[in-house]
Short mmCIF file of C-alpha atoms in Angstrom, two decimals:
data_model
loop_
_atom_site.label_atom_id
_atom_site.label_comp_id
_atom_site.label_asym_id
_atom_site.label_seq_id
_atom_site.Cartn_x
_atom_site.Cartn_y
_atom_site.Cartn_z
CA MET A 1234 39.61 -1.61 12.02
CA LEU A 1235 43.37 -2.08 11.62
CA THR A 1236 44.60 -5.51 10.61
CA SER A 1237 47.81 -6.82 12.09
CA ALA A 1238 51.13 -6.40 10.34
CA ARG A 1239 52.79 -8.59 12.96
CA ASP A 1240 53.40 -11.49 10.57
CA ARG A 1241 55.21 -9.33 8.00
CA PRO A 1242 58.94 -9.09 8.88
CA GLY A 1243 60.14 -5.50 8.95
CA ALA A 1244 56.66 -4.11 8.45
CA LEU A 1245 55.77 -0.70 9.83
CA PHE A 1246 52.77 0.21 11.97
CA LEU A 1247 51.56 3.38 13.64
CA ARG A 1248 51.40 4.63 17.19
CA TYR A 1249 49.66 7.86 18.16
CA LEU A 1250 51.44 9.67 21.00
CA PHE A 1251 49.66 12.38 23.02
CA GLU A 1252 50.32 13.64 26.54
CA ASP A 1253 51.41 10.52 28.48
CA CYS A 1254 49.47 8.14 26.19
CA ALA A 1255 50.56 5.83 23.39
CA LEU A 1256 47.83 4.35 21.20
CA ASP A 1257 49.31 1.33 19.40
CA THR A 1258 47.12 0.50 16.41
CA ASP A 1259 48.92 -2.75 15.59
CA ARG A 1260 48.93 -4.38 19.01
CA ARG A 1261 45.63 -2.62 19.79
CA GLU A 1262 47.03 -1.43 23.09
CA LEU A 1263 46.76 1.82 25.04
CA HIS A 1264 49.57 2.78 27.39
CA ARG A 1265 49.56 5.65 29.89
CA GLY A 1266 53.12 6.14 30.97
CA ALA A 1267 54.46 2.63 31.59
CA ALA A 1268 51.02 1.19 32.44
CA LEU A 1269 48.92 -0.85 30.00
CA VAL A 1270 45.32 0.40 30.16
CA PRO A 1271 42.62 -2.24 29.55
CA VAL A 1272 40.25 -0.98 26.82
CA GLU A 1273 37.21 -2.66 25.25
CA PRO A 1274 37.50 -3.19 21.46
CA GLN A 1275 34.79 -0.67 20.54
CA VAL A 1276 36.26 1.93 22.89
CA PHE A 1277 39.68 1.39 21.30
CA ASP A 1278 38.24 1.74 17.78
CA LEU A 1279 36.39 4.90 18.84
CA LEU A 1280 39.62 6.40 20.17
CA VAL A 1281 41.54 5.55 17.02
CA HIS A 1282 38.83 7.06 14.83
CA LEU A 1283 38.74 10.32 16.82
CA VAL A 1284 42.53 10.64 16.81
CA ARG A 1285 42.88 9.74 13.14
CA HIS A 1286 40.25 12.35 12.16
CA ARG A 1287 41.35 15.02 14.63
CA ASP A 1288 41.35 17.70 11.91
CA ARG A 1289 37.53 17.80 11.88
CA VAL A 1290 34.39 17.28 13.94
CA VAL A 1291 33.32 13.62 14.04
CA THR A 1292 29.55 13.19 14.04
CA LYS A 1293 27.49 10.46 15.63
CA ASP A 1294 26.85 8.99 12.15
CA ASP A 1295 30.60 8.89 11.49
CA LEU A 1296 31.18 6.89 14.66
CA LEU A 1297 28.31 4.50 13.99
CA ALA A 1298 29.60 3.87 10.47
CA ALA A 1299 33.26 3.43 11.43
CA VAL A 1300 33.00 1.60 14.76
CA TRP A 1301 29.66 -0.21 14.59
CA GLN A 1302 29.44 -0.58 10.76
CA GLY A 1303 25.98 1.04 10.71
CA ARG A 1304 24.41 -1.27 13.31
CA ILE A 1305 21.74 0.10 15.64
CA VAL A 1306 23.30 1.56 18.81
CA SER A 1307 21.36 3.37 21.51
CA ASP A 1308 22.40 6.87 22.55
CA SER A 1309 23.13 5.60 26.05
CA ALA A 1310 25.48 2.88 24.73
CA LEU A 1311 27.32 5.42 22.58
CA PHE A 1312 27.55 7.83 25.54
CA ASN A 1313 28.99 5.06 27.71
CA ARG A 1314 31.67 4.22 25.11
CA ILE A 1315 32.65 7.89 24.80
CA ASN A 1316 32.93 8.21 28.59
CA ALA A 1317 35.01 5.01 28.71
CA ALA A 1318 37.34 6.45 26.07
CA ARG A 1319 37.75 9.64 28.07
CA THR A 1320 38.44 7.69 31.25
CA ALA A 1321 41.01 5.49 29.49
CA ILE A 1322 43.12 8.49 28.42
CA GLY A 1323 42.60 10.49 31.62
CA ASP A 1324 40.24 12.99 30.06
CA SER A 1325 37.20 12.43 32.29
CA GLY A 1326 35.41 14.80 34.64
CA ASP A 1327 35.45 18.52 33.92
CA ARG A 1328 38.82 18.44 32.23
CA GLN A 1329 38.02 17.30 28.66
CA GLY A 1330 41.25 18.69 27.26
CA LEU A 1331 41.58 15.93 24.67
CA ILE A 1332 38.09 14.94 23.47
CA LYS A 1333 35.90 17.99 23.08
CA THR A 1334 32.10 17.78 22.81
CA LEU A 1335 30.50 20.24 20.41
CA PRO A 1336 26.77 20.31 21.29
CA ARG A 1337 24.50 19.07 18.47
CA LYS A 1338 27.54 18.64 16.21
CA GLY A 1339 29.75 15.84 17.48
CA LEU A 1340 33.18 15.25 18.97
CA ARG A 1341 36.68 16.40 18.14
CA PHE A 1342 40.05 15.22 19.40
CA ILE A 1343 41.91 18.45 20.23
CA GLY A 1344 45.08 17.12 21.87
CA ALA A 1345 48.50 17.51 20.25
CA VAL A 1346 49.37 14.21 18.54
CA ARG A 1347 52.62 12.80 17.22
CA GLU A 1348 52.43 9.91 14.78
CA ASP A 1349 55.17 7.38 15.43
CA PRO A 1350 55.66 4.66 12.77
CA VAL A 1351 57.85 1.95 14.32
CA PRO A 1352 59.33 -1.26 12.82
CA THR A 1353 57.82 -4.36 14.39
CA ALA A 1354 61.29 -5.73 15.09
CA THR A 1355 62.00 -2.92 17.56
CA ILE A 1356 58.60 -2.57 19.19
CA ASP A 1357 59.79 -3.56 22.64
CA SER A 1358 62.66 -1.09 22.77
CA PRO A 1359 62.88 2.69 22.50
CA SER A 1360 63.15 3.77 18.87
CA PRO A 1361 64.24 6.92 17.05
CA THR A 1362 61.76 8.64 14.81
CA HIS A 1363 61.11 6.63 11.64
CA PRO A 1364 59.76 7.86 8.32
CA SER A 1365 56.02 7.44 7.73
CA PRO A 1366 55.11 4.12 6.13
CA MET A 1367 52.97 6.01 3.64
CA ALA A 1368 55.64 8.57 2.75
CA GLY A 1369 58.32 6.20 1.50
CA SER A 1370 58.70 4.20 -1.66
CA GLY A 1371 56.93 1.15 -0.30
CA THR A 1372 60.09 -0.96 -0.15
CA GLN A 1373 60.01 -1.14 3.64
CA GLY A 1374 56.81 -3.17 3.72
CA GLU A 1375 53.12 -2.52 3.50
CA ALA A 1376 51.30 -0.14 5.78
CA ALA A 1377 48.50 -1.42 7.97
CA HIS A 1378 45.18 -1.80 6.17
CA LEU A 1379 41.89 -0.30 7.29
CA SER A 1380 38.48 -1.89 6.91
CA LEU A 1381 35.82 -0.08 4.90
CA PRO A 1382 33.35 2.04 6.90
CA GLY A 1383 29.64 1.27 6.82
CA ARG A 1384 28.87 3.89 4.17
CA PRO A 1385 30.46 4.91 0.85
CA SER A 1386 33.98 6.19 1.39
CA ILE A 1387 36.32 8.20 -0.82
CA ALA A 1388 39.81 9.68 -0.77
CA VAL A 1389 40.75 12.64 -2.96
CA LEU A 1390 44.41 12.27 -3.88
CA PRO A 1391 46.53 15.38 -4.54
CA PHE A 1392 46.13 16.34 -8.18
CA ASP A 1393 49.36 15.94 -10.15
CA ASN A 1394 51.07 19.10 -11.39
CA MET A 1395 52.16 17.96 -14.83
CA GLY A 1396 54.11 21.13 -15.67
CA GLY A 1397 56.24 21.73 -12.60
CA ASP A 1398 55.22 25.41 -12.38
CA PRO A 1399 55.09 26.41 -8.65
CA ASP A 1400 51.99 28.57 -9.24
CA GLN A 1401 50.33 25.64 -10.94
CA GLU A 1402 51.30 23.49 -7.93
CA HIS A 1403 49.21 25.75 -5.69
CA PHE A 1404 46.34 25.53 -8.15
CA ALA A 1405 46.51 21.70 -8.20
CA ASP A 1406 46.54 21.57 -4.39
CA GLY A 1407 43.64 24.02 -4.26
CA ILE A 1408 41.58 21.81 -6.58
CA SER A 1409 42.17 18.79 -4.33
CA GLU A 1410 41.44 20.66 -1.11
CA ASP A 1411 38.26 22.24 -2.47
CA LEU A 1412 37.04 18.85 -3.72
CA ILE A 1413 37.51 17.39 -0.24
CA THR A 1414 35.47 20.27 1.18
CA GLY A 1415 32.79 19.94 -1.49
CA LEU A 1416 32.42 16.18 -1.20
CA ALA A 1417 32.27 16.42 2.60
CA ARG A 1418 28.93 18.23 2.17
CA ILE A 1419 27.41 14.97 0.92
CA ARG A 1420 26.08 13.59 4.20
CA TRP A 1421 25.99 9.94 3.16
CA LEU A 1422 29.61 9.99 1.96
CA PHE A 1423 32.63 9.33 4.20
CA VAL A 1424 35.48 11.57 2.98
CA ILE A 1425 39.07 11.03 4.11
CA ALA A 1426 40.60 14.16 5.61
CA ARG A 1427 43.19 16.18 3.73
CA ASN A 1428 46.07 15.32 6.06
CA SER A 1429 45.61 11.60 5.44
CA ALA A 1430 45.26 11.88 1.65
CA PHE A 1431 48.08 14.39 1.10
CA VAL A 1432 50.80 12.03 2.38
CA TYR A 1433 50.67 10.62 -1.18
CA LYS A 1434 51.73 13.92 -2.73
CA HIS A 1435 54.58 13.56 -5.26
CA ARG A 1436 54.41 9.76 -5.10
CA ALA A 1437 53.71 7.21 -7.76
CA VAL A 1438 50.84 5.33 -6.12
CA ASP A 1439 48.90 2.16 -6.67
CA VAL A 1440 45.23 3.09 -6.22
CA LYS A 1441 44.26 -0.25 -4.69
CA GLN A 1442 47.07 -0.05 -2.15
CA VAL A 1443 46.16 3.55 -1.27
CA ALA A 1444 42.54 2.53 -0.75
CA ARG A 1445 43.55 -0.35 1.54
CA GLU A 1446 45.82 1.92 3.58
CA LEU A 1447 43.16 4.62 3.96
CA GLY A 1448 40.16 2.31 4.33
CA VAL A 1449 38.13 3.65 1.40
CA ARG A 1450 36.27 2.10 -1.54
CA TYR A 1451 36.61 4.98 -4.01
CA VAL A 1452 39.54 7.15 -5.01
CA LEU A 1453 39.34 10.41 -6.96
CA GLU A 1454 42.56 11.33 -8.73
CA GLY A 1455 43.49 13.85 -11.39
CA SER A 1456 46.07 16.09 -12.97
CA VAL A 1457 46.62 19.70 -14.02
CA ARG A 1458 48.66 20.79 -17.04
CA ARG A 1459 49.17 24.15 -18.67
CA ALA A 1460 50.00 25.10 -22.25
CA GLY A 1461 50.33 28.84 -22.80
CA LYS A 1462 47.08 30.43 -21.68
CA ARG A 1463 45.18 27.14 -21.56
CA LEU A 1464 44.64 24.88 -18.56
CA ARG A 1465 43.60 21.24 -18.81
CA ILE A 1466 42.27 19.53 -15.69
CA SER A 1467 41.57 15.79 -15.82
CA ALA A 1468 39.84 13.76 -13.12
CA GLN A 1469 38.67 10.18 -12.70
CA LEU A 1470 36.71 8.22 -10.11
CA VAL A 1471 37.95 4.70 -9.44
CA ASP A 1472 36.44 1.85 -7.44
CA ALA A 1473 39.68 0.75 -5.83
CA THR A 1474 38.26 -2.60 -4.71
CA THR A 1475 37.65 -3.68 -8.31
CA GLY A 1476 39.77 -1.28 -10.36
CA GLY A 1477 36.67 -0.15 -12.25
CA HIS A 1478 36.42 3.42 -13.55
CA TYR A 1479 33.01 4.95 -12.90
CA TRP A 1480 33.57 8.45 -14.18
CA ALA A 1481 36.22 10.50 -15.97
CA GLU A 1482 36.15 14.01 -17.35
CA ARG A 1483 38.49 16.59 -18.85
CA TYR A 1484 38.05 20.33 -18.43
CA ASP A 1485 39.79 22.86 -20.70
CA ARG A 1486 39.80 26.46 -19.50
CA ARG A 1487 41.59 29.69 -20.31
CA VAL A 1488 43.92 31.03 -17.64
CA GLY A 1489 42.34 34.10 -16.07
CA ASP A 1490 41.07 34.54 -12.54
CA ILE A 1491 42.68 31.41 -11.17
CA PHE A 1492 40.35 31.27 -8.16
CA ALA A 1493 37.26 31.53 -10.37
CA VAL A 1494 38.55 28.67 -12.54
CA GLN A 1495 39.34 26.64 -9.44
CA ASP A 1496 35.85 27.21 -8.03
CA GLU A 1497 34.19 26.32 -11.33
CA ILE A 1498 36.15 23.08 -11.76
CA THR A 1499 35.72 21.85 -8.19
CA ARG A 1500 32.01 22.64 -8.27
CA SER A 1501 31.55 20.75 -11.54
CA VAL A 1502 33.55 17.71 -10.41
CA ALA A 1503 31.88 17.48 -6.98
CA ALA A 1504 28.42 17.73 -8.55
CA ALA A 1505 29.15 15.18 -11.27
CA ILE A 1506 30.57 12.61 -8.87
CA GLU A 1507 27.53 12.39 -6.55
CA PRO A 1508 25.14 10.62 -8.98
CA HIS A 1509 27.94 8.37 -10.26
CA LEU A 1510 28.76 7.27 -6.71
CA LEU A 1511 25.07 6.62 -6.06
CA ALA A 1512 24.84 4.58 -9.25
CA ALA A 1513 27.94 2.58 -8.34
CA GLU A 1514 26.61 1.89 -4.86
CA GLY A 1515 23.20 0.93 -6.25
CA THR A 1516 24.73 -1.49 -8.73
CA ARG A 1517 26.79 -3.06 -5.97
CA ALA A 1518 23.71 -3.42 -3.74
CA LEU A 1519 21.65 -4.96 -6.57
CA SER A 1520 24.28 -7.69 -6.94
CA ARG A 1521 23.74 -8.84 -3.35
CA SER A 1522 20.92 -10.77 -1.73
CA GLY A 1523 18.20 -8.45 -0.46
CA ASP A 1524 18.15 -10.33 2.86
CA ASN A 1525 21.74 -9.39 3.68
CA LEU A 1526 21.81 -5.67 2.98
CA ASP A 1527 22.70 -3.08 5.60
CA ALA A 1528 21.01 0.31 5.95
CA TRP A 1529 23.07 2.12 3.32
CA GLU A 1530 22.81 -0.73 0.80
CA LEU A 1531 19.02 -0.68 1.12
CA VAL A 1532 19.11 3.06 0.42
CA ALA A 1533 21.40 2.62 -2.60
CA ARG A 1534 19.23 -0.13 -4.07
CA ALA A 1535 16.10 1.98 -3.57
CA GLN A 1536 17.73 4.87 -5.45
CA MET A 1537 18.39 2.65 -8.46
CA GLN A 1538 14.78 1.50 -8.45
CA PHE A 1539 13.41 5.02 -8.11
CA TRP A 1540 15.44 6.31 -11.06
CA ARG A 1541 13.49 4.02 -13.41
CA MET A 1542 10.38 6.03 -12.49
CA THR A 1543 7.71 3.36 -12.85
CA ARG A 1544 4.94 2.45 -10.42
CA ASP A 1545 6.36 -1.02 -9.70
CA ASP A 1546 9.89 0.26 -9.18
CA LEU A 1547 8.73 3.04 -6.87
CA LEU A 1548 6.69 0.64 -4.74
CA ALA A 1549 9.69 -1.69 -4.56
CA ALA A 1550 11.89 1.24 -3.51
CA THR A 1551 9.51 2.27 -0.74
CA GLU A 1552 9.41 -1.33 0.47
CA GLN A 1553 13.24 -1.41 0.65
CA LEU A 1554 13.33 1.86 2.55
CA GLY A 1555 10.56 0.70 4.86
CA ARG A 1556 12.77 -2.24 5.82
CA ALA A 1557 15.71 0.08 6.41
CA VAL A 1558 13.67 2.37 8.66
CA ALA A 1559 12.23 -0.58 10.58
CA HIS A 1560 15.70 -1.94 11.36
CA TYR A 1561 17.52 1.42 11.61
CA PRO A 1562 14.92 3.93 12.85
CA ASP A 1563 17.45 6.72 13.38
CA TYR A 1564 19.18 6.37 10.00
CA ALA A 1565 18.49 9.74 8.35
CA PRO A 1566 19.21 8.86 4.66
CA ALA A 1567 16.59 6.08 4.69
CA ARG A 1568 14.01 8.27 6.43
CA SER A 1569 14.50 11.19 4.05
CA LEU A 1570 14.21 9.12 0.87
CA LEU A 1571 11.21 7.19 2.16
CA GLY A 1572 9.46 10.48 2.95
CA PHE A 1573 10.26 11.84 -0.49
CA TYR A 1574 9.21 8.69 -2.36
CA LEU A 1575 5.86 8.52 -0.59
CA VAL A 1576 5.08 12.11 -1.57
CA PHE A 1577 6.26 11.50 -5.13
CA ALA A 1578 3.97 8.45 -5.37
CA VAL A 1579 0.99 10.67 -4.55
CA HIS A 1580 2.04 13.25 -7.13
CA MET A 1581 2.32 10.55 -9.84
CA GLY A 1582 -1.06 9.02 -8.92
CA TRP A 1583 0.45 5.79 -7.63
CA MET A 1584 -0.62 6.11 -3.99
CA ASP A 1585 -3.56 7.45 -1.99
CA ARG A 1586 -3.05 11.07 -0.94
CA GLY A 1587 -3.75 10.50 2.75
CA GLU A 1588 -1.40 7.54 3.07
CA GLY A 1589 1.43 9.11 1.08
CA LEU A 1590 1.38 12.65 2.42
CA ASP A 1591 0.86 11.73 6.05
CA GLY A 1592 3.64 9.15 6.04
CA GLY A 1593 5.93 11.23 3.84
CA GLY A 1594 5.60 14.32 6.01
CA GLN A 1595 6.27 12.35 9.18
CA HIS A 1596 9.42 10.73 7.79
CA ALA A 1597 10.69 14.06 6.46
CA ALA A 1598 10.15 15.80 9.80
CA ARG A 1599 11.86 12.96 11.65
CA THR A 1600 14.86 13.15 9.29
CA VAL A 1601 15.38 16.84 9.97
CA ALA A 1602 15.03 16.20 13.71
CA LEU A 1603 17.73 13.52 13.45
CA ASP A 1604 20.06 15.58 11.29
CA ASP A 1605 19.24 19.19 10.46
CA ARG A 1606 22.18 19.30 8.02
CA ASP A 1607 20.91 16.48 5.79
CA PRO A 1608 19.97 18.08 2.42
CA TRP A 1609 17.79 15.08 1.52
CA GLY A 1610 15.70 15.64 4.64
CA HIS A 1611 14.98 19.26 3.70
CA ILE A 1612 14.10 18.21 0.14
CA ALA A 1613 11.55 15.72 1.49
CA LEU A 1614 10.20 18.33 3.89
CA GLY A 1615 9.91 20.89 1.09
CA TYR A 1616 8.15 18.46 -1.26
CA SER A 1617 5.63 17.54 1.44
CA ALA A 1618 4.92 21.24 2.07
CA LEU A 1619 4.64 21.91 -1.68
CA MET A 1620 1.99 19.20 -2.07
CA GLU A 1621 0.01 20.82 0.74
CA ARG A 1622 0.48 24.27 -0.85
CA ARG A 1623 2.48 25.72 2.01
CA THR A 1624 4.50 27.60 -0.58
CA GLY A 1625 6.76 29.74 1.60
CA GLU A 1626 7.67 26.78 3.79
CA ALA A 1627 8.37 24.60 0.75
CA ILE A 1628 10.66 27.11 -0.99
CA ALA A 1629 12.51 27.80 2.27
CA ALA A 1630 13.18 24.08 2.76
CA PHE A 1631 14.48 23.71 -0.81
CA ARG A 1632 16.73 26.74 -0.36
CA ARG A 1633 18.03 25.24 2.88
CA SER A 1634 18.96 22.07 1.00
CA VAL A 1635 20.91 24.09 -1.59
CA SER A 1636 22.71 26.07 1.12
CA LEU A 1637 23.80 22.82 2.78
CA ASN A 1638 25.26 21.48 -0.47
CA PRO A 1639 25.56 24.16 -3.18
CA ASN A 1640 27.23 21.63 -5.50
CA SER A 1641 24.23 19.28 -5.54
CA ALA A 1642 22.41 19.16 -8.87
CA ILE A 1643 19.51 17.39 -7.13
CA GLY A 1644 19.15 20.22 -4.63
CA ARG A 1645 19.11 22.79 -7.43
CA PHE A 1646 16.49 20.78 -9.32
CA HIS A 1647 14.13 20.58 -6.35
CA LEU A 1648 14.40 24.31 -5.77
CA SER A 1649 13.61 24.78 -9.46
CA HIS A 1650 10.66 22.40 -9.15
CA GLY A 1651 9.18 24.31 -6.21
CA LEU A 1652 9.65 27.70 -7.87
CA ALA A 1653 8.10 26.44 -11.12
CA PHE A 1654 4.90 25.27 -9.41
CA ALA A 1655 4.79 28.63 -7.62
CA GLY A 1656 4.86 30.44 -10.97
CA ASP A 1657 8.37 31.95 -10.70
CA ASP A 1658 9.44 30.83 -14.16
CA ARG A 1659 12.63 32.91 -14.43
CA GLU A 1660 14.35 31.69 -11.26
CA ALA A 1661 12.99 28.16 -11.73
CA ILE A 1662 14.63 27.87 -15.15
CA GLU A 1663 17.89 29.36 -13.85
CA HIS A 1664 18.18 26.71 -11.16
CA ALA A 1665 17.13 23.89 -13.49
CA GLU A 1666 19.73 24.91 -16.07
CA ASP A 1667 22.31 25.12 -13.28
CA ALA A 1668 21.41 21.54 -12.26
CA ILE A 1669 21.79 20.37 -15.86
CA ARG A 1670 25.21 22.03 -16.17
CA LEU A 1671 26.37 20.54 -12.87
CA SER A 1672 25.28 16.99 -13.76
CA PRO A 1673 24.68 16.67 -17.52
CA PHE A 1674 24.23 12.88 -17.38
CA ASP A 1675 22.20 12.71 -14.19
CA PRO A 1676 19.76 9.76 -13.77
CA MET A 1677 17.18 12.36 -12.70
CA MET A 1678 17.49 14.35 -15.94
CA ALA A 1679 13.87 13.61 -16.91
CA GLN A 1680 12.74 15.40 -13.76
CA PHE A 1681 15.13 18.29 -14.45
CA PHE A 1682 13.37 18.70 -17.82
CA GLY A 1683 9.99 18.37 -16.11
CA ALA A 1684 10.68 21.37 -13.88
CA VAL A 1685 11.67 23.48 -16.90
CA ALA A 1686 8.50 22.36 -18.68
CA VAL A 1687 6.26 23.45 -15.78
CA ALA A 1688 7.95 26.87 -15.71
CA HIS A 1689 7.48 27.36 -19.46
CA TYR A 1690 3.86 26.17 -19.41
CA LEU A 1691 2.81 28.51 -16.61
CA ALA A 1692 4.54 31.39 -18.41
CA GLY A 1693 2.48 30.66 -21.54
CA ARG A 1694 5.36 29.23 -23.58
CA TYR A 1695 3.50 26.07 -24.53
CA ALA A 1696 5.76 25.02 -27.41
CA ASN A 1697 8.76 25.10 -25.05
CA ALA A 1698 6.82 23.11 -22.47
CA LEU A 1699 5.98 20.52 -25.14
CA GLN A 1700 9.64 20.23 -26.11
CA TYR A 1701 10.79 19.53 -22.55
CA THR A 1702 7.93 17.18 -21.65
CA THR A 1703 8.53 15.18 -24.82
CA GLU A 1704 12.19 14.73 -23.90
CA ALA A 1705 11.35 13.89 -20.27
CA ALA A 1706 8.85 11.24 -21.38
CA ARG A 1707 11.40 9.81 -23.82
CA LEU A 1708 13.97 9.43 -21.05
CA ARG A 1709 11.48 7.99 -18.55
CA PRO A 1710 8.36 6.57 -20.24
CA GLY A 1711 6.75 5.93 -16.84
CA PHE A 1712 6.96 9.59 -15.77
CA GLN A 1713 3.24 10.34 -15.40
CA GLY A 1714 3.69 14.00 -14.52
CA ALA A 1715 5.49 14.63 -17.81
CA HIS A 1716 2.77 12.86 -19.80
CA ARG A 1717 0.02 14.93 -18.16
CA LEU A 1718 1.77 18.21 -18.87
CA ARG A 1719 2.50 17.09 -22.42
CA CYS A 1720 -1.26 16.55 -22.92
CA ALA A 1721 -2.01 20.10 -21.78
CA SER A 1722 0.83 21.56 -23.89
CA LEU A 1723 -0.32 19.80 -27.06
CA ALA A 1724 -3.85 21.07 -26.53
CA ARG A 1725 -2.68 24.62 -25.88
CA ILE A 1726 -0.81 24.81 -29.20
CA GLY A 1727 -3.85 23.47 -31.07
CA GLN A 1728 -2.87 19.81 -31.56
CA ILE A 1729 -6.15 18.65 -30.04
CA GLU A 1730 -6.40 15.21 -31.60
CA GLU A 1731 -2.88 14.27 -30.56
CA ALA A 1732 -3.57 15.64 -27.06
CA ARG A 1733 -6.72 13.52 -26.74
CA ALA A 1734 -4.98 10.37 -27.96
CA LEU A 1735 -2.22 10.91 -25.41
CA LEU A 1736 -4.75 11.57 -22.62
CA ALA A 1737 -6.45 8.25 -23.39
CA ALA A 1738 -3.09 6.49 -23.01
CA VAL A 1739 -2.38 8.33 -19.74
CA ARG A 1740 -5.77 7.33 -18.33
CA ARG A 1741 -5.08 3.67 -19.05
CA GLU A 1742 -2.19 3.99 -16.59
CA GLN A 1743 -4.09 6.30 -14.24
CA PRO A 1744 -7.83 5.56 -14.44
CA GLN A 1745 -8.69 7.92 -11.56
CA LEU A 1746 -7.36 10.95 -13.43
CA SER A 1747 -9.86 13.85 -13.38
CA ALA A 1748 -9.90 17.59 -12.79
CA ALA A 1749 -10.84 16.94 -9.15
CA TRP A 1750 -7.93 14.54 -8.73
CA ILE A 1751 -5.52 17.09 -10.22
CA ARG A 1752 -6.73 19.82 -7.85
CA ALA A 1753 -6.04 17.53 -4.91
CA ASN A 1754 -2.73 15.99 -6.01
CA VAL A 1755 -0.79 18.21 -8.42
CA PRO A 1756 0.97 21.03 -6.56
CA TYR A 1757 0.18 24.19 -8.55
CA GLN A 1758 0.41 26.69 -5.74
CA THR A 1759 -2.43 29.11 -6.53
CA PRO A 1760 -5.93 28.71 -7.96
CA GLU A 1761 -4.93 30.80 -10.97
CA LEU A 1762 -1.97 28.55 -11.82
CA MET A 1763 -4.11 25.46 -11.29
CA GLU A 1764 -6.76 26.74 -13.70
CA ARG A 1765 -4.10 27.53 -16.29
CA PHE A 1766 -3.07 23.88 -16.27
CA LEU A 1767 -6.62 22.56 -16.14
CA LYS A 1768 -7.62 24.62 -19.16
CA GLY A 1769 -5.14 22.68 -21.26
CA MET A 1770 -6.28 19.37 -19.80
CA ARG A 1771 -9.94 20.18 -20.51
CA LEU A 1772 -9.05 21.03 -24.11
CA ALA A 1773 -7.47 17.57 -24.27
CA GLY A 1774 -10.75 16.06 -23.11
CA LEU A 1775 -10.33 15.72 -19.35
CA GLU A 1776 -13.58 15.60 -17.39
CA GLU A 1777 -14.33 16.88 -13.91
#
């Protein structure tokens, strides 16, 4: 929501002019012609949000985050506010020439808009066109500040062209634009549109001020420089509310196919940022009282707990997500993660199969019904199907997740995981290695290694499987799946005594472990693949 600049002499604020309407974001007034139109606060905020983001489709989740800060709102209440907004600007009935409804997608403001920054001293009189408050040097006063939306928010600033070469300028702009597109695929992330971020092009900016003006928590900035046939691209992720740097990277590439280089860099940056943003959000949520967390903060805290990969942490994460779903039943990110965690708990031996799979499958299906474009929902749906050996359905769901966000290392890993348990070792390893390249310091790296280990084991490369399971267990000592596969791998290469000692340690953590339990709860997709794993476990001393 815009805060008033009224008490700052000479300050500038913004009016949006379209047809016969003037939307004054400082006075929070809507005029049609000379008439002042009474508008409820939420209807006004909804209008401002649609107009401000008119370059894209605004989803229901966007509106709930920006206008209601993630609070529960019924569909009928939202429909009433949208109708009120249309009525206020004369767009009601069959006309709808300003606010367009795109079925099952959202809303878009399609009217022609002129942005009119006006000094407060001349608000009551006609004024010539003034320069944008965000395009000047900042000496004319601060621009109005926006409140943070109810989910993580980021602005990608135009990358600096450090060499002045016009061709390099296009490359720098292309990097920024592609990053905006790539990050917008992350459904839980609110990404500022290009038109808003690019007003800072060729300006020396203060990141905190930019964030306040755009209403975001995080800012991604970078630069491009060229020396001969070498390009150096630098990027950094900043929490603008604290000034903290969460991620920085430098990429050196040879000049060749400029579009291929651009695609490679933007893909790498977009993929690397996602886990760092999640970690930052989780850390922030952990610092707050658990009784005062909103839906997203409960999700972020649960992610941090899950990454530790222990029984206690997983149960705590599911409890957090259960609270989120209870209070926000239509919040897709909470549903999808809860579904996934319940299935994962069964796979690790930390939860009864019936309880975990039934609940996990229901939450996953509900997520996809709420938002068919949520990659997390399709991952949860695929994992549930994998555990029930519906192989084709599982792989299709994982591929759908990757298609929705090709830059997601997590999506690539889950596709690798499904393919590995189905015995397709070649493609499984390709996707796992792609995930590792995309996010080389990912908190889920132990699971990335676990997928590679399954693929190698089922292909008969037991020494390779041992290598990857050993590293996975080192990264996450509580990762039961890695320990089980390590037992089988040790036995298969003839290290029987070490395999049996490890199995005894695994059974102290999982007393119910048996061949029958494995058949029911470990998702090898065919009887032949299952027996290949069980042969190693029997050599290690596992009983029926």
